[in-house]
């Protein structure tokens, strides 16, 4: 992720992270295809992964390890 992407990230309070309903929640990797960055899983993601890994994605976003894909 570039410094520009990190600087332009929306405030965490404005993002709907969804819920923890996916198969790979609470594994310290974001499994939501709306994001990119080093906090992401390396496994291929599917449409149903969107909004299904809230805790992991929120934590990685708060650490500055994710950005929303425009």
PDB file of C-alpha atoms in Angstrom:
ATOM      1  CA  UNK A   1       0.000   0.000   0.000  1.00  0.00           C
ATOM      2  CA  UNK A   2       1.278   3.429  -0.835  1.00  0.00           C
ATOM      3  CA  UNK A   3       1.561   6.265   1.672  1.00  0.00           C
ATOM      4  CA  UNK A   4      -1.089   8.112  -0.349  1.00  0.00           C
ATOM      5  CA  UNK A   5      -3.579   5.243   0.064  1.00  0.00           C
ATOM      6  CA  UNK A   6      -2.968   5.158   3.815  1.00  0.00           C
ATOM      7  CA  UNK A   7      -3.375   8.940   4.121  1.00  0.00           C
ATOM      8  CA  UNK A   8      -6.657   8.922   2.192  1.00  0.00           C
ATOM      9  CA  UNK A   9      -8.308   6.052   4.042  1.00  0.00           C
ATOM     10  CA  UNK A  10     -11.818   6.806   5.322  1.00  0.00           C
ATOM     11  CA  UNK A  11     -12.277   7.030   9.089  1.00  0.00           C
ATOM     12  CA  UNK A  12     -12.945   3.612  10.593  1.00  0.00           C
ATOM     13  CA  UNK A  13     -16.291   4.813  11.990  1.00  0.00           C
ATOM     14  CA  UNK A  14     -17.626   5.375   8.451  1.00  0.00           C
ATOM     15  CA  UNK A  15     -17.008   1.813   7.213  1.00  0.00           C
ATOM     16  CA  UNK A  16     -19.527  -1.014   7.422  1.00  0.00           C
ATOM     17  CA  UNK A  17     -17.329  -4.001   8.225  1.00  0.00           C
ATOM     18  CA  UNK A  18     -20.307  -6.368   8.295  1.00  0.00           C
ATOM     19  CA  UNK A  19     -20.369  -9.286  10.707  1.00  0.00           C
ATOM     20  CA  UNK A  20     -18.360 -12.372  11.606  1.00  0.00           C
ATOM     21  CA  UNK A  21     -20.387 -14.874   9.613  1.00  0.00           C
ATOM     22  CA  UNK A  22     -17.673 -16.229   7.289  1.00  0.00           C
ATOM     23  CA  UNK A  23     -15.833 -19.523   7.503  1.00  0.00           C
ATOM     24  CA  UNK A  24     -12.504 -17.892   8.387  1.00  0.00           C
ATOM     25  CA  UNK A  25     -13.345 -15.328  11.054  1.00  0.00           C
ATOM     26  CA  UNK A  26     -11.029 -14.501  13.944  1.00  0.00           C
ATOM     27  CA  UNK A  27      -7.893 -15.820  12.225  1.00  0.00           C
ATOM     28  CA  UNK A  28      -6.091 -12.426  12.106  1.00  0.00           C
ATOM     29  CA  UNK A  29      -6.487 -12.139   8.318  1.00  0.00           C
ATOM     30  CA  UNK A  30      -9.080 -10.062   6.514  1.00  0.00           C
ATOM     31  CA  UNK A  31     -11.208 -12.154   4.145  1.00  0.00           C
ATOM     32  CA  UNK A  32     -13.273  -9.355   2.590  1.00  0.00           C
ATOM     33  CA  UNK A  33     -12.586  -8.614  -1.101  1.00  0.00           C
ATOM     34  CA  UNK A  34     -13.433  -4.911  -0.615  1.00  0.00           C
ATOM     35  CA  UNK A  35     -10.003  -4.391   0.973  1.00  0.00           C
ATOM     36  CA  UNK A  36      -6.357  -4.681  -0.013  1.00  0.00           C
ATOM     37  CA  UNK A  37      -3.068  -4.582   1.861  1.00  0.00           C
ATOM     38  CA  UNK A  38      -0.787  -6.702   4.019  1.00  0.00           C
ATOM     39  CA  UNK A  39      -3.613  -7.511   6.461  1.00  0.00           C
ATOM     40  CA  UNK A  40      -5.398  -9.575   3.791  1.00  0.00           C
ATOM     41  CA  UNK A  41      -5.544 -13.326   3.496  1.00  0.00           C
ATOM     42  CA  UNK A  42      -3.567 -14.880   0.664  1.00  0.00           C
ATOM     43  CA  UNK A  43      -6.357 -17.300  -0.244  1.00  0.00           C
ATOM     44  CA  UNK A  44      -8.720 -16.565  -3.158  1.00  0.00           C
ATOM     45  CA  UNK A  45     -11.883 -14.781  -2.050  1.00  0.00           C
ATOM     46  CA  UNK A  46     -15.445 -15.305  -3.199  1.00  0.00           C
ATOM     47  CA  UNK A  47     -18.432 -12.991  -3.426  1.00  0.00           C
ATOM     48  CA  UNK A  48     -19.932 -14.384  -0.219  1.00  0.00           C
ATOM     49  CA  UNK A  49     -16.797 -13.317   1.701  1.00  0.00           C
ATOM     50  CA  UNK A  50     -17.849  -9.668   1.423  1.00  0.00           C
ATOM     51  CA  UNK A  51     -18.970  -8.236   4.797  1.00  0.00           C
ATOM     52  CA  UNK A  52     -18.372 -11.613   6.511  1.00  0.00           C
ATOM     53  CA  UNK A  53     -15.098 -11.064   8.450  1.00  0.00           C
ATOM     54  CA  UNK A  54     -15.726  -7.884  10.414  1.00  0.00           C
ATOM     55  CA  UNK A  55     -13.432  -8.352  13.416  1.00  0.00           C
ATOM     56  CA  UNK A  56     -10.321  -9.305  11.455  1.00  0.00           C
ATOM     57  CA  UNK A  57     -10.839  -6.627   8.804  1.00  0.00           C
ATOM     58  CA  UNK A  58     -11.586  -3.897  11.330  1.00  0.00           C
ATOM     59  CA  UNK A  59      -8.514  -4.766  13.417  1.00  0.00           C
ATOM     60  CA  UNK A  60      -6.228  -4.799  10.357  1.00  0.00           C
ATOM     61  CA  UNK A  61      -7.751  -1.518   9.130  1.00  0.00           C
ATOM     62  CA  UNK A  62      -7.192   0.120  12.513  1.00  0.00           C
ATOM     63  CA  UNK A  63      -3.537  -1.028  12.432  1.00  0.00           C
ATOM     64  CA  UNK A  64      -3.135   0.640   9.029  1.00  0.00           C
ATOM     65  CA  UNK A  65      -2.716  -2.681   7.197  1.00  0.00           C
ATOM     66  CA  UNK A  66      -5.721  -2.282   4.864  1.00  0.00           C
ATOM     67  CA  UNK A  67      -7.282   0.188   2.472  1.00  0.00           C
ATOM     68  CA  UNK A  68     -10.694   0.070   0.838  1.00  0.00           C
ATOM     69  CA  UNK A  69     -10.566  -0.693  -2.867  1.00  0.00           C
ATOM     70  CA  UNK A  70     -12.241   2.199  -4.707  1.00  0.00           C
TER      71      UNK A  70
END
